[in-house]
Backbone as a ProteinNet text record, in pm:
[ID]
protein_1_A
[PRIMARY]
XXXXXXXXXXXXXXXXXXXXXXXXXXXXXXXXXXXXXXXXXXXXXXXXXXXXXXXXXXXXXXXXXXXXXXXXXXXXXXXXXXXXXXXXXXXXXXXXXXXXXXXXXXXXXXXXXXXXXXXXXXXXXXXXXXXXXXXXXXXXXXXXXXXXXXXXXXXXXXXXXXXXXXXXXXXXXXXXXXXXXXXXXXXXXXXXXXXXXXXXXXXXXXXXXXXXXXXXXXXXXXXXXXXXXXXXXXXXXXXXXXXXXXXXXXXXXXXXXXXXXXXXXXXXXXXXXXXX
[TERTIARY]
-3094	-2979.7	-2864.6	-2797.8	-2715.6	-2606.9	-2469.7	-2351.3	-2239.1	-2179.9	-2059	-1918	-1858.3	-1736.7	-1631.6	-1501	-1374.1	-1267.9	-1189.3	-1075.4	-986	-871.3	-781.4	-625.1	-572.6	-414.5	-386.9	-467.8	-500	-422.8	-454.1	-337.1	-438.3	-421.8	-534.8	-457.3	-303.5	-259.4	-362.8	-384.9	-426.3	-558	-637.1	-763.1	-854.3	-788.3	-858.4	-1003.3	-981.6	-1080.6	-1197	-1157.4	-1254.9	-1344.2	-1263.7	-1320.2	-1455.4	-1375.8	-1491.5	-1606.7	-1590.4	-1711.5	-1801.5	-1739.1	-1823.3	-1903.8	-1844.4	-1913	-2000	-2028.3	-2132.6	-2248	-2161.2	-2288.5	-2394.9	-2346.4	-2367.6	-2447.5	-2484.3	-2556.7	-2646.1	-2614.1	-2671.3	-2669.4	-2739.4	-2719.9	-2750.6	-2818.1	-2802.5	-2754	-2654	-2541	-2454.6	-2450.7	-2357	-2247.3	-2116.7	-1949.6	-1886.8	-1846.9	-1753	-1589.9	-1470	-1361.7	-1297.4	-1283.9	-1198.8	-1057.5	-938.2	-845.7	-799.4	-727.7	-644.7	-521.1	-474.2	-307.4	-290.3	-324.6	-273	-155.2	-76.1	53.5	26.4	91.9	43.7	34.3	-59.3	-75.3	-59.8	-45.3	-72.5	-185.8	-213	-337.1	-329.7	-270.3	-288.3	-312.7	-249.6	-276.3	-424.1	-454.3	-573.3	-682.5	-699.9	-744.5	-784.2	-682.6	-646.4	-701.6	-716.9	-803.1	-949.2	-960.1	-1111.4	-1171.3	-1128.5	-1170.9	-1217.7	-1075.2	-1128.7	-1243.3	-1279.4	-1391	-1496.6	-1513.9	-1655.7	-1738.4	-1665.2	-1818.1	-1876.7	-1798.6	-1887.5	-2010.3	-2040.2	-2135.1	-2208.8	-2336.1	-2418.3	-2498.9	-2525.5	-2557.4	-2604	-2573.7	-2643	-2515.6	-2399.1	-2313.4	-2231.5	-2193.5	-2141.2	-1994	-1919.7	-1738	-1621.6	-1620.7	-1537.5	-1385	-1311.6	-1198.4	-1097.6	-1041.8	-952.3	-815.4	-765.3	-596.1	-595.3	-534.8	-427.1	-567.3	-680.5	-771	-826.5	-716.9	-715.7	-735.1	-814.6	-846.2	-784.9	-758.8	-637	-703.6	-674.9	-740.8	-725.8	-641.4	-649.3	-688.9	-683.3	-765.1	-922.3	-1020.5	-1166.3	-1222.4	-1315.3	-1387.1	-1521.2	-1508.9	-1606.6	-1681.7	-1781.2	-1891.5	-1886.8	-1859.3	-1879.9	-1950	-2084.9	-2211.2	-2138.2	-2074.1	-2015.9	-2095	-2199.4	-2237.3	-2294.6	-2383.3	-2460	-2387.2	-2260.5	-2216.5	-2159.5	-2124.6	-2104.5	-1942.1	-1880.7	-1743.3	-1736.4	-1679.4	-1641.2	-1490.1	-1445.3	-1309.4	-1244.7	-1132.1	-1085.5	-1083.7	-1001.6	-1019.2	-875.4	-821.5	-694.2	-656.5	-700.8	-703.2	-765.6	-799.1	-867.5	-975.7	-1082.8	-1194.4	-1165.3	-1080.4	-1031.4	-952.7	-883.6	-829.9	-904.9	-1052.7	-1158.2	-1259.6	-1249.9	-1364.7	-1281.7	-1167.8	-1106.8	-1165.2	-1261.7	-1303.6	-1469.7	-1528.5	-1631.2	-1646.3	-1805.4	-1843.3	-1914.9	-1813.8	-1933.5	-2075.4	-2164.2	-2312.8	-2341.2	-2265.2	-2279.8	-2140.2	-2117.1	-2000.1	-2024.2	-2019.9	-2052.2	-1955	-1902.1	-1799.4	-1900.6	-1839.7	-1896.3	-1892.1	-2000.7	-2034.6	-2083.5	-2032.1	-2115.8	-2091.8	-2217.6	-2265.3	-2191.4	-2193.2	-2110.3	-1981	-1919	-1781.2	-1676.4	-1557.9	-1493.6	-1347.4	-1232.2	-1140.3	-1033.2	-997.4	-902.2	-798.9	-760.7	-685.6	-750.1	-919.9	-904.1	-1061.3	-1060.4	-1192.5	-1281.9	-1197	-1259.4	-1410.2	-1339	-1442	-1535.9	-1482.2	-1596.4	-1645.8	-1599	-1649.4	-1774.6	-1655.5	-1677.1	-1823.7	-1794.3	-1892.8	-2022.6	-2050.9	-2134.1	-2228.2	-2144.1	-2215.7	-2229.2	-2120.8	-2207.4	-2316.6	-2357.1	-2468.4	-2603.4	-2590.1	-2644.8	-2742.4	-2626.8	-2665.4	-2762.9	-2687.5	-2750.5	-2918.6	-2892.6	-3075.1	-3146.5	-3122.6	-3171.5	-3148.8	-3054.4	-3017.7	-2980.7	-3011.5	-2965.4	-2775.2	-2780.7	-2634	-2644.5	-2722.9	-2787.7	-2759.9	-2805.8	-2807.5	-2681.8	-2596.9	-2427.1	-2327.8	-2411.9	-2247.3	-2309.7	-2246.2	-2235.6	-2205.4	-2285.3	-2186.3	-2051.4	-1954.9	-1817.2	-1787.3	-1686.7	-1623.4	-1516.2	-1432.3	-1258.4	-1174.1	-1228.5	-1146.6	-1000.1	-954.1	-790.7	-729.3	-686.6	-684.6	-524.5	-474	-329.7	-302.9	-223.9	-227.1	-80.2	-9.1	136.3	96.3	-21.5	18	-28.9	-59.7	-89.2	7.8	30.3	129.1	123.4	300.2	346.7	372.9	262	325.5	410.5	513.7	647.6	696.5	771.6	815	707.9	531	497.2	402.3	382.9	345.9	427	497.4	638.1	644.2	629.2	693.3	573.3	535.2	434.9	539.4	527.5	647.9	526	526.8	464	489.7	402.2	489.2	422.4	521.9	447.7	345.9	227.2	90.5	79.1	110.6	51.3	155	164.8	212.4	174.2	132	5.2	59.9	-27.5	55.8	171.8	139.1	202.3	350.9	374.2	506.5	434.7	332.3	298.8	325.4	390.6	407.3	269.5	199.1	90.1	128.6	152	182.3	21.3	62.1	-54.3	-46.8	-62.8	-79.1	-151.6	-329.6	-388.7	-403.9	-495	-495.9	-537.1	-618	-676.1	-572.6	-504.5	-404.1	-309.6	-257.4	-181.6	-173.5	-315.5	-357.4	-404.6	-419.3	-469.8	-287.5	-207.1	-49	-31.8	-50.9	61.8	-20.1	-138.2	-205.3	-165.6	-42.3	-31.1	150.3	159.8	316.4	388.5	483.6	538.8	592	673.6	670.6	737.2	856.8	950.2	893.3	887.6	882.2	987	1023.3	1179.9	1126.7	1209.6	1218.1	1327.2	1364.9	1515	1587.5	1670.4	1762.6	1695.3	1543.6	1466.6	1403.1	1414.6	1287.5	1188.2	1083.5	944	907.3	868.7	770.5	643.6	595.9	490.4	408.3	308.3	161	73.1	95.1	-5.5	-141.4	-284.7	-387.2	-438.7	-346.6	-323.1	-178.8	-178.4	-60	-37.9	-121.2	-68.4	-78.8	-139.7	-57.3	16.9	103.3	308.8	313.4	290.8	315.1	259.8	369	331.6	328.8	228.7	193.6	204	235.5	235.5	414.7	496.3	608	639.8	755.4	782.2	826.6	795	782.8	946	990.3	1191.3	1183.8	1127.2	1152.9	1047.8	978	847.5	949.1	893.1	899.8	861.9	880.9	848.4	868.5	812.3	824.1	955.8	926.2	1033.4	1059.5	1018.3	1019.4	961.7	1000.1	943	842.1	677.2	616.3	530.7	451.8	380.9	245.2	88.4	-13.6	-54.6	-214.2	-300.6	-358	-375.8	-427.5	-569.3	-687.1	-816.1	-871.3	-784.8	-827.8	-764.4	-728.6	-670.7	-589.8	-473.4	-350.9	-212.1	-118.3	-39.8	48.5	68.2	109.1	255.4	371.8	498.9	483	506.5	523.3	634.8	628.9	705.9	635	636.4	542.1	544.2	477	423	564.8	591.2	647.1	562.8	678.5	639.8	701	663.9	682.7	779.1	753.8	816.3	958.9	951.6	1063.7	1153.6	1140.1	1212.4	1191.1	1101.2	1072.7	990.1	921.5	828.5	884.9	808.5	843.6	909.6	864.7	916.3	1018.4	1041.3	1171.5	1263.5	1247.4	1351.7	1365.4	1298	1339.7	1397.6	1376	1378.9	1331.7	1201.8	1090.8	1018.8	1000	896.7	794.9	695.9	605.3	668	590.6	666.3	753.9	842.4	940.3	881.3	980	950.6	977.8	857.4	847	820	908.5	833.3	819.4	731.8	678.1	733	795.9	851.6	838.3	731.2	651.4	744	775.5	880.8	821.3
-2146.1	-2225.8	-2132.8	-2172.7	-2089.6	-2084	-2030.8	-2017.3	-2058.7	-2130.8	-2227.7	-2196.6	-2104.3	-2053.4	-2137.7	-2205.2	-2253.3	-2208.7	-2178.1	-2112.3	-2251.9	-2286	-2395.3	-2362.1	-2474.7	-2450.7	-2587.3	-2634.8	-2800	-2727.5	-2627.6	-2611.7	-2664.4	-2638.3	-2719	-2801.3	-2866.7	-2994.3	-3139.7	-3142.1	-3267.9	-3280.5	-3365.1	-3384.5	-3339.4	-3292.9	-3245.6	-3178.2	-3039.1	-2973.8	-3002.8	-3072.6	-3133	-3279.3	-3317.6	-3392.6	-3334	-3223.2	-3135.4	-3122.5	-3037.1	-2982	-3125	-3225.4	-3359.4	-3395.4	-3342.5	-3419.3	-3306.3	-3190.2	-3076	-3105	-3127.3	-3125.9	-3269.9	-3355.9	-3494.9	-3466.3	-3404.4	-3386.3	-3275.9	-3189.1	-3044	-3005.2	-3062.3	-3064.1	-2891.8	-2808.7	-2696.9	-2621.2	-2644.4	-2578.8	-2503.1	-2342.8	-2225.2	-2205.5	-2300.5	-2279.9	-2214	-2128.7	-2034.2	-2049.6	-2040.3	-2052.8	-1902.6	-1904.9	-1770	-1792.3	-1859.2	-1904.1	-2090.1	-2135.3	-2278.6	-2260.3	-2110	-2096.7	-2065.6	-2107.7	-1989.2	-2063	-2013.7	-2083.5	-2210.6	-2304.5	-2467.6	-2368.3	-2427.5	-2408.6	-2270.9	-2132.1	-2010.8	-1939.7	-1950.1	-1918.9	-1791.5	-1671.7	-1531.8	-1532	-1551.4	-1541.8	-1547.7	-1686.4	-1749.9	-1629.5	-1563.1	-1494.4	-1355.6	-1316.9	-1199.3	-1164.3	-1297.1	-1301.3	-1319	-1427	-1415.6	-1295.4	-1236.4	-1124.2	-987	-998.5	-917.2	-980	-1070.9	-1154.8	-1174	-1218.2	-1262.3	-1216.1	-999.8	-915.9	-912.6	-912.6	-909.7	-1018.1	-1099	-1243.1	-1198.7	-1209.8	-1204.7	-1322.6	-1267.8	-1314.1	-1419.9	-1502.1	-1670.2	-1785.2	-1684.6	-1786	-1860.7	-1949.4	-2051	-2110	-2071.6	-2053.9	-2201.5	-2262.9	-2379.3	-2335.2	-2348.6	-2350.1	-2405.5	-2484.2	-2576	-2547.3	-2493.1	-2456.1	-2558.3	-2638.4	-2682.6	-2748.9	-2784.1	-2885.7	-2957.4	-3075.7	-3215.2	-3124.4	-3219	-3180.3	-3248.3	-3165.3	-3242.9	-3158.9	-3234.3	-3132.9	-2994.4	-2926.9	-2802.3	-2773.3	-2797.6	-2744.5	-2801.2	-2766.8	-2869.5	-2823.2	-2876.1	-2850.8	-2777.3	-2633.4	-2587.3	-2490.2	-2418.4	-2394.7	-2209.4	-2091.7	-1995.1	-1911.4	-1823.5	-1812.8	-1634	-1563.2	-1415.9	-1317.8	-1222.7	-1118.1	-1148.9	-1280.5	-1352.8	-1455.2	-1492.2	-1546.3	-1682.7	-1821	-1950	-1958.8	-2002.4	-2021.3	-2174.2	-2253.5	-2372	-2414.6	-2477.6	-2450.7	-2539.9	-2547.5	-2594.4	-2477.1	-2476.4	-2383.3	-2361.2	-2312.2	-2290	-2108.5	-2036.7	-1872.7	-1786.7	-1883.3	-1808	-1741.4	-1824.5	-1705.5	-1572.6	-1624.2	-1508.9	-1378.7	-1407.9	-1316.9	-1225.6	-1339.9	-1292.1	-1155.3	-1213	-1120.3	-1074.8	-1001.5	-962.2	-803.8	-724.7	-648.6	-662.1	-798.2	-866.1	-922.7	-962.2	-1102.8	-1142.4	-1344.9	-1428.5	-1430.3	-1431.8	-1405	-1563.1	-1692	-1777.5	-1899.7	-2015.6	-2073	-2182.7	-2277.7	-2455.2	-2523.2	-2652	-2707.9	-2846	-2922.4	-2997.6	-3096.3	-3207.6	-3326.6	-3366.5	-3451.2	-3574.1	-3690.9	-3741.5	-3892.2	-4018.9	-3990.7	-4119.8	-4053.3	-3911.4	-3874.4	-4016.4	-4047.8	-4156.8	-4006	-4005.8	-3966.1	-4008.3	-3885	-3930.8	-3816.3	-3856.2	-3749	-3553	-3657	-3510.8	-3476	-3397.9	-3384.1	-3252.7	-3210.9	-3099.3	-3170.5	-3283.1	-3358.4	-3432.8	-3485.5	-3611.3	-3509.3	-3398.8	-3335.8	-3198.8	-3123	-2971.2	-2958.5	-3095.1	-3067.2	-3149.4	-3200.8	-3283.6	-3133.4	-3046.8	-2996	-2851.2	-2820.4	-2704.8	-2761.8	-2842.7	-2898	-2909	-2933.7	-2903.6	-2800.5	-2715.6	-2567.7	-2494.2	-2521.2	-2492.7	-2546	-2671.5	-2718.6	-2645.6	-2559	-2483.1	-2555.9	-2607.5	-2706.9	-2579.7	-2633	-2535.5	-2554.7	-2447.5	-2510.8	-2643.2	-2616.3	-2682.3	-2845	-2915.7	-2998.9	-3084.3	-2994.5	-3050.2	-2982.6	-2963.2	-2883.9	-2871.4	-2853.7	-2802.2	-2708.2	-2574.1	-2412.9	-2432.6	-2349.1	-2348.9	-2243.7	-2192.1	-2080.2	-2057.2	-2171.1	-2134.7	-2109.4	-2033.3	-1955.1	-1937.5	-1985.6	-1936.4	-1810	-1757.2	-1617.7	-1601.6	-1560.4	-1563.6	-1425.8	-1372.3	-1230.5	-1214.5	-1326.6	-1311.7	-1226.2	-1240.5	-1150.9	-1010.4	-986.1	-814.6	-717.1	-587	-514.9	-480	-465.7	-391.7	-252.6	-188	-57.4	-48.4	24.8	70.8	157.6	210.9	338.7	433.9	398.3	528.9	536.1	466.6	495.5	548.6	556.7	641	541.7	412.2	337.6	224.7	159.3	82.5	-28	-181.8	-264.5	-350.4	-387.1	-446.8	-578.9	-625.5	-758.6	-795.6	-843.1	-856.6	-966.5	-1011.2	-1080	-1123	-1076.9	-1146.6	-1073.5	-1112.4	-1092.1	-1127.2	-1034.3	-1070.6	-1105.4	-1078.3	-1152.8	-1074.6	-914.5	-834.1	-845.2	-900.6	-869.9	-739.3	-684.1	-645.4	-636.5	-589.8	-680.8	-585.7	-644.8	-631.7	-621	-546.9	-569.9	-566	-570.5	-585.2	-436.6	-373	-226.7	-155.2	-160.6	-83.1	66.5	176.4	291.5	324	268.4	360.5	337.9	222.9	193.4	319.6	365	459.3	585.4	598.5	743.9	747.2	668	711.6	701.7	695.4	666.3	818.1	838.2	972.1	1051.7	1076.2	1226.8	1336.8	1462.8	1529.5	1521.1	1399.3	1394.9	1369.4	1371.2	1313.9	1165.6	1130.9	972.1	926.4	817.3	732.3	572	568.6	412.6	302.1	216.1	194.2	21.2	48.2	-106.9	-147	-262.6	-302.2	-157.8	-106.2	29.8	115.4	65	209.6	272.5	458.7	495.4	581.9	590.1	623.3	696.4	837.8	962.9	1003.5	927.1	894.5	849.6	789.2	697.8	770.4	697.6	726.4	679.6	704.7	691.4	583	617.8	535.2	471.3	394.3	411.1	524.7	585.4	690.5	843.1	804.8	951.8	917.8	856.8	863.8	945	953.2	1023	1200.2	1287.7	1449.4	1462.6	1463.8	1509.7	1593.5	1717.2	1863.9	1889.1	1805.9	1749.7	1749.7	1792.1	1703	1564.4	1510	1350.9	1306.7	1393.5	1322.9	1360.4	1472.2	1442.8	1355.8	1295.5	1235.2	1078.3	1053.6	901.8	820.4	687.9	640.2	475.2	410.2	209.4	197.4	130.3	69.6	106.1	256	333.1	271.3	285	261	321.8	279.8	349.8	303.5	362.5	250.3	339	276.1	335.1	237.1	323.4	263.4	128.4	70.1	-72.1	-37.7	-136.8	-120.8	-152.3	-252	-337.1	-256.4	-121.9	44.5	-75.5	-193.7	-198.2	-117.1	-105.4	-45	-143.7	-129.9	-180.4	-114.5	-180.1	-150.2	-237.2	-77.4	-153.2	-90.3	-189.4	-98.1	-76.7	56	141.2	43.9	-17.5	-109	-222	-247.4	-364.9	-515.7	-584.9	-727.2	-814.2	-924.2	-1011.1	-1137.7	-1124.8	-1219	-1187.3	-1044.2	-1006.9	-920.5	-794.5	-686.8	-759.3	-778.5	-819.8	-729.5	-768.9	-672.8	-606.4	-595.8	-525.9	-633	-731.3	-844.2	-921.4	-886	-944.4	-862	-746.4	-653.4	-558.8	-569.5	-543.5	-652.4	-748.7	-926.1	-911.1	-933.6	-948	-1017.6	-1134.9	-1221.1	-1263.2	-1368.3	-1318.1	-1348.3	-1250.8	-1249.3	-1121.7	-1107.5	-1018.1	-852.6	-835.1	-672.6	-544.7	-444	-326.1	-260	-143.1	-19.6	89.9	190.4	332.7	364.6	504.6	584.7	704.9	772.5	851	977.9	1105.5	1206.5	1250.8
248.2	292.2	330.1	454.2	514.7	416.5	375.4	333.7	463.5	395	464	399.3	496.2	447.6	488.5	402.1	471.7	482.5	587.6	584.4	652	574.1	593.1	584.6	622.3	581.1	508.7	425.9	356.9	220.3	145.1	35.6	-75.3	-224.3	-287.9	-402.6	-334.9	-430.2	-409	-267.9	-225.1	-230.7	-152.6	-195.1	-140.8	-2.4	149.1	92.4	21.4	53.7	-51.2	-150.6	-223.3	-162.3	-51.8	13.5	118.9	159.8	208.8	187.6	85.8	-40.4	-59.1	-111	-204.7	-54.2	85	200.4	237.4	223.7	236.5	98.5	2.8	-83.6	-52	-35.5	-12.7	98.7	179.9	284.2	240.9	202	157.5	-53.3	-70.9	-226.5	-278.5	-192.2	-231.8	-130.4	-65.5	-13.3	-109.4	-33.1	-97.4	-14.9	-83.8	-29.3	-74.8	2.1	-4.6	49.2	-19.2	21.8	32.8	172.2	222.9	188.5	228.9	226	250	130.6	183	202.6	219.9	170.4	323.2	454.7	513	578.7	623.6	646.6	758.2	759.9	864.1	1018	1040.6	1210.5	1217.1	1115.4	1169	1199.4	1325.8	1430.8	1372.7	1390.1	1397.4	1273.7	1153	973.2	978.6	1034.8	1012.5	1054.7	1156.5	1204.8	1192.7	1112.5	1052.1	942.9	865.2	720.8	744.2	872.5	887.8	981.8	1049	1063.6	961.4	896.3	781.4	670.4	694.6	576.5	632.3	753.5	750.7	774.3	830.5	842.3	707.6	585.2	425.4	374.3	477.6	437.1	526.8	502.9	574.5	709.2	801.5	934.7	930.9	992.1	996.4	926	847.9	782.7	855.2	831.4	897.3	858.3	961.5	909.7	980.6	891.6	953.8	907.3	1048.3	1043.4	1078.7	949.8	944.7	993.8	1068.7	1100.9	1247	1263.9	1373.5	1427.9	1397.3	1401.1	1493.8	1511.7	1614.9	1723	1791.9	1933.7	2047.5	2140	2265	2383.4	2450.7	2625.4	2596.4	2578.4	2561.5	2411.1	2332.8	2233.9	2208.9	2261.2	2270.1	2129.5	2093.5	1947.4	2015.6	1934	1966	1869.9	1907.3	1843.1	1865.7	1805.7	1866.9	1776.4	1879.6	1794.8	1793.8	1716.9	1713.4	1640.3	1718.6	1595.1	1476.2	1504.1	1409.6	1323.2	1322	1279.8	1356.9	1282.8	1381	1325.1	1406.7	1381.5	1438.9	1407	1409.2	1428	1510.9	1528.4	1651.3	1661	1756.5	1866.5	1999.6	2046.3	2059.7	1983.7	1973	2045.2	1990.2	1998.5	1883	1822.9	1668.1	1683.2	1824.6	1805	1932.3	1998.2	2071.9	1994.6	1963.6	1819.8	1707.5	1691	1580.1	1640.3	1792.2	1881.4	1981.9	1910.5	2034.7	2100.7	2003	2077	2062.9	2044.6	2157.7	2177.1	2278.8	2354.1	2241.5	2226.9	2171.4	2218	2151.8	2193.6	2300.4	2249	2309.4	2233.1	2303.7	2312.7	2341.3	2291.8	2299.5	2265.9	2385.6	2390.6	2265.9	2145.2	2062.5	2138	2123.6	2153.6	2085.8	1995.1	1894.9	1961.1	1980.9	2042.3	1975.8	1855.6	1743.4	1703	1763.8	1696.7	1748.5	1659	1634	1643.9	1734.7	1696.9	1623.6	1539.6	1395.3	1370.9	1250.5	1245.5	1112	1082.9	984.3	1066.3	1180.2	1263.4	1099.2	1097.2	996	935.8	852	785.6	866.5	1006.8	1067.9	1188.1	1214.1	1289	1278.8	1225.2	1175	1082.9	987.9	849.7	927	997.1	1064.5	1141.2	1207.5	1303.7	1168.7	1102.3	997.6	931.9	910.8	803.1	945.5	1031.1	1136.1	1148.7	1176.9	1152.7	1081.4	954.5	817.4	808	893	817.2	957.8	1034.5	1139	1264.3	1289.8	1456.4	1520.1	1679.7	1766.5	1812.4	1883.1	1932.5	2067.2	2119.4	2262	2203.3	2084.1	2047.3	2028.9	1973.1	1932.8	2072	2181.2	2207.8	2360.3	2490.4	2598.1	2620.9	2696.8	2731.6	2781	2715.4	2672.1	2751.9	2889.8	2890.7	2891.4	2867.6	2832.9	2756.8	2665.4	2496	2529	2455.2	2465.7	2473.1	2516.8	2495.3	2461.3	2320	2289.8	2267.6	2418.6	2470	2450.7	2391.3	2268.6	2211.8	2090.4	1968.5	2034.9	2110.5	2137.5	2156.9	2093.3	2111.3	2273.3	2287.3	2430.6	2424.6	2553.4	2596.8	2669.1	2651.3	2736.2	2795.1	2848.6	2917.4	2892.5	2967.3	2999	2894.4	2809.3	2657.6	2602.7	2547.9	2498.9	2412.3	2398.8	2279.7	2280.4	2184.8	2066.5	2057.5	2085.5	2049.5	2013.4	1872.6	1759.9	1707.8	1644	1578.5	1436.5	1359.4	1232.1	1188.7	1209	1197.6	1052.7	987.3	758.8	695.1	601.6	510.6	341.5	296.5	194.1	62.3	-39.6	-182.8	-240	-203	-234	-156.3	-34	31.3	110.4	116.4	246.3	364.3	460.2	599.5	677	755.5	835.8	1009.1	1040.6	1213.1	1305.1	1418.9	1546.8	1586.3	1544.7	1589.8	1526.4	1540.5	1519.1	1537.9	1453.3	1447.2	1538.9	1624.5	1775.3	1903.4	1860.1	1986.3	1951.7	1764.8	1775.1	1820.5	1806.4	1823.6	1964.7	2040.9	2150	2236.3	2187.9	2274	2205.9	2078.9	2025	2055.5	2065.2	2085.5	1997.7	2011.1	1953.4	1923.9	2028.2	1941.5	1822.2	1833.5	1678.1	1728.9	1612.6	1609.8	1523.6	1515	1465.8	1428.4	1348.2	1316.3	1279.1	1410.9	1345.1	1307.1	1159	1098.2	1062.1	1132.2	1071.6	1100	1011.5	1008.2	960.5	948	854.1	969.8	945	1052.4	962.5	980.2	938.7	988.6	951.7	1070.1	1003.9	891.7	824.7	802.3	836.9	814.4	720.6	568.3	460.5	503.3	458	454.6	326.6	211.4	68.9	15.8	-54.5	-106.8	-221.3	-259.7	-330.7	-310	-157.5	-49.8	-46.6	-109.4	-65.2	-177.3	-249.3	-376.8	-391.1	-366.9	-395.3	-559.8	-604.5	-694.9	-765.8	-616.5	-705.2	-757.6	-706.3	-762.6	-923.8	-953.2	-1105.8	-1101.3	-1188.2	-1219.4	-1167.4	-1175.8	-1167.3	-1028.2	-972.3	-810.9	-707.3	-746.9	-694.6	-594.5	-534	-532.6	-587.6	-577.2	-704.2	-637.1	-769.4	-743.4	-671	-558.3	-487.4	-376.1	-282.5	-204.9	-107.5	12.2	157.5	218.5	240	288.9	399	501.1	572.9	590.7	555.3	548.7	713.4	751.9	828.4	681	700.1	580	602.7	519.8	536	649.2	715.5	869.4	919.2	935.4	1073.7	1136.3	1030.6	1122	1039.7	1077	1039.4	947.9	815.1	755	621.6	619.7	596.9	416.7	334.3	206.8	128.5	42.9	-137.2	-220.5	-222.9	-317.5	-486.5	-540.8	-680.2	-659	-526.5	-531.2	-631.5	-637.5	-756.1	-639.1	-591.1	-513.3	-574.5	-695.3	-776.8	-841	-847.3	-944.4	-840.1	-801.6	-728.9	-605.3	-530	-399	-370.8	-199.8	-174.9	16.9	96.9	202.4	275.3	320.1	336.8	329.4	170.3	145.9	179.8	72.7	73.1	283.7	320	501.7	548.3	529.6	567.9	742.2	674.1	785.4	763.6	904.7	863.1	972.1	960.8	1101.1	1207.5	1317.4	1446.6	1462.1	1350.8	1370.3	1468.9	1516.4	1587.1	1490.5	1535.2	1477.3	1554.8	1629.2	1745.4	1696	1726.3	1754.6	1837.7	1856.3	1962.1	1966.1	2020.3	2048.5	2122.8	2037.2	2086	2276.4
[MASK]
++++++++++++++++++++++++++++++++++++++++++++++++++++++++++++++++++++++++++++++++++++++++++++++++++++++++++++++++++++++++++++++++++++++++++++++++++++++++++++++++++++++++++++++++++++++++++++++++++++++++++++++++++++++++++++++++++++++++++++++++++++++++++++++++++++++++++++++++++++

């Protein structure tokens, strides 16, 4: 039996995603659900995206990913089916799987057609879980869906080159539990602009000529303890997903604040590179 991952912005006060689940098992009594995220902020396409990218190469091929963000279907958003690198994504067509495969081709792409779909307002459940359970018992795509070629393509969130390559103009994409801030500026976009130059990172009034590998490459070691840096310090590593990411060294999100707060940055906001 395939694995059926959900990534939502349903939150888990209400009943939504247990409604889910009781309607996968109810069809699939030995169905394996997996919850990626319910927290991700309402209608944030890029969050959404950001997390499932980083998640769903760890499950293995054939799993099957419904994704609940911004849902309802309207002429421009169609319900569709996208078969990625062995994996099925389920989704409206908002920009999420454009975002997910932004550096590849879906293997294949099906606009959904259910013969008895009834439009409403929670497609997740009368739609989504209809065609993952589908799936799962070995359906083709051919069956639920028509070839699809109009993916959204949201060429907003991509960083701008400027004067020449000379400058990286960024934007901030997540922001994690930690107060993390996460921008759109991956490590190969950096390195292929700086080559052998040097480089400014301006945030807010802060500038940066540093990119850690860890957070505790911020830390010189061979230092005495009173001159070291230390909790609270400004640093920005490549992250595990090679994007460039702005923190406080053992920031508390709850108590001191974290990068986020204490920069007061939030998504969207701008971050540039300026390449000497």
């Amino acid at each position: 039996m395939a694995i059926i991952t959900l990534t939502t912005d349903f939150g888990l006060k209400d009943h939504f995603v247990a409604v889910l689940k009781g309607s996968i098992y109810t069809e699939l009594p030995d169905a394996k659900i997996v919850d990626i995220s319910h927290d991700i902020m309402p209608f944030n396409i890029q969050e959404c995206a950001y997390i499932l990218s980083n998640s769903y190469k760890s499950f293995p091929k054939g799993t099957i990913h419904i994704v609940g963000v911004d849902s309802e279907e309207t002429p421009d958003n169609k319900h569709i089916v996208a078969l990625v690198n062995g994996h099925y994504f389920i989704s409206a067509n908002t920009g999420v799987i454009g975002l997910i495969t932004s550096e590849m081709t879906p293997d294949k792409v099906v606009e959904i057609n259910l013969p008895d779909s009834i439009a409403n307002s929670f497609p997740v459940l009368n739609v989504f879980i209809q065609v993952a359970c589908h799936i799962a018992r070995g359906g083709t795509l051919e069956i639920v869906g028509k070839p699809f070629t109009e993916l959204n393509d949201l060429r907003e969130f991509a960083p701008r080159i400027t004067e020449d390559g000379k400058k990286i103009i960024g934007s901030v994409i997540y922001i994690d539990n930690y107060g993390n801030v996460v921008t759109n500026i991956r490590k190969n976009l950096f390195d292929a602009y700086r080559k052998d130059k040097g480089f400014t990172l301006f945030v807010r009034n802060h500038k940066i000529t540093k990119i850690h590998k860890t957070y505790n490459d911020f830390i010189d070691y061979s230092l005495e303890k009173s001159q070291r840096k230390s909790a609270g310090d400004l640093l920005a590593i490549f992250n595990s997903s090679d994007f460039i990411e702005l923190a406080i060294y053992k920031s508390n999100l709850t108590t001191v604040g974290g990068a986020s707060t204490l920069l007061g940055l939030d998504y969207r906001d701008t971050i540039m590179v300026d390449f000497e």
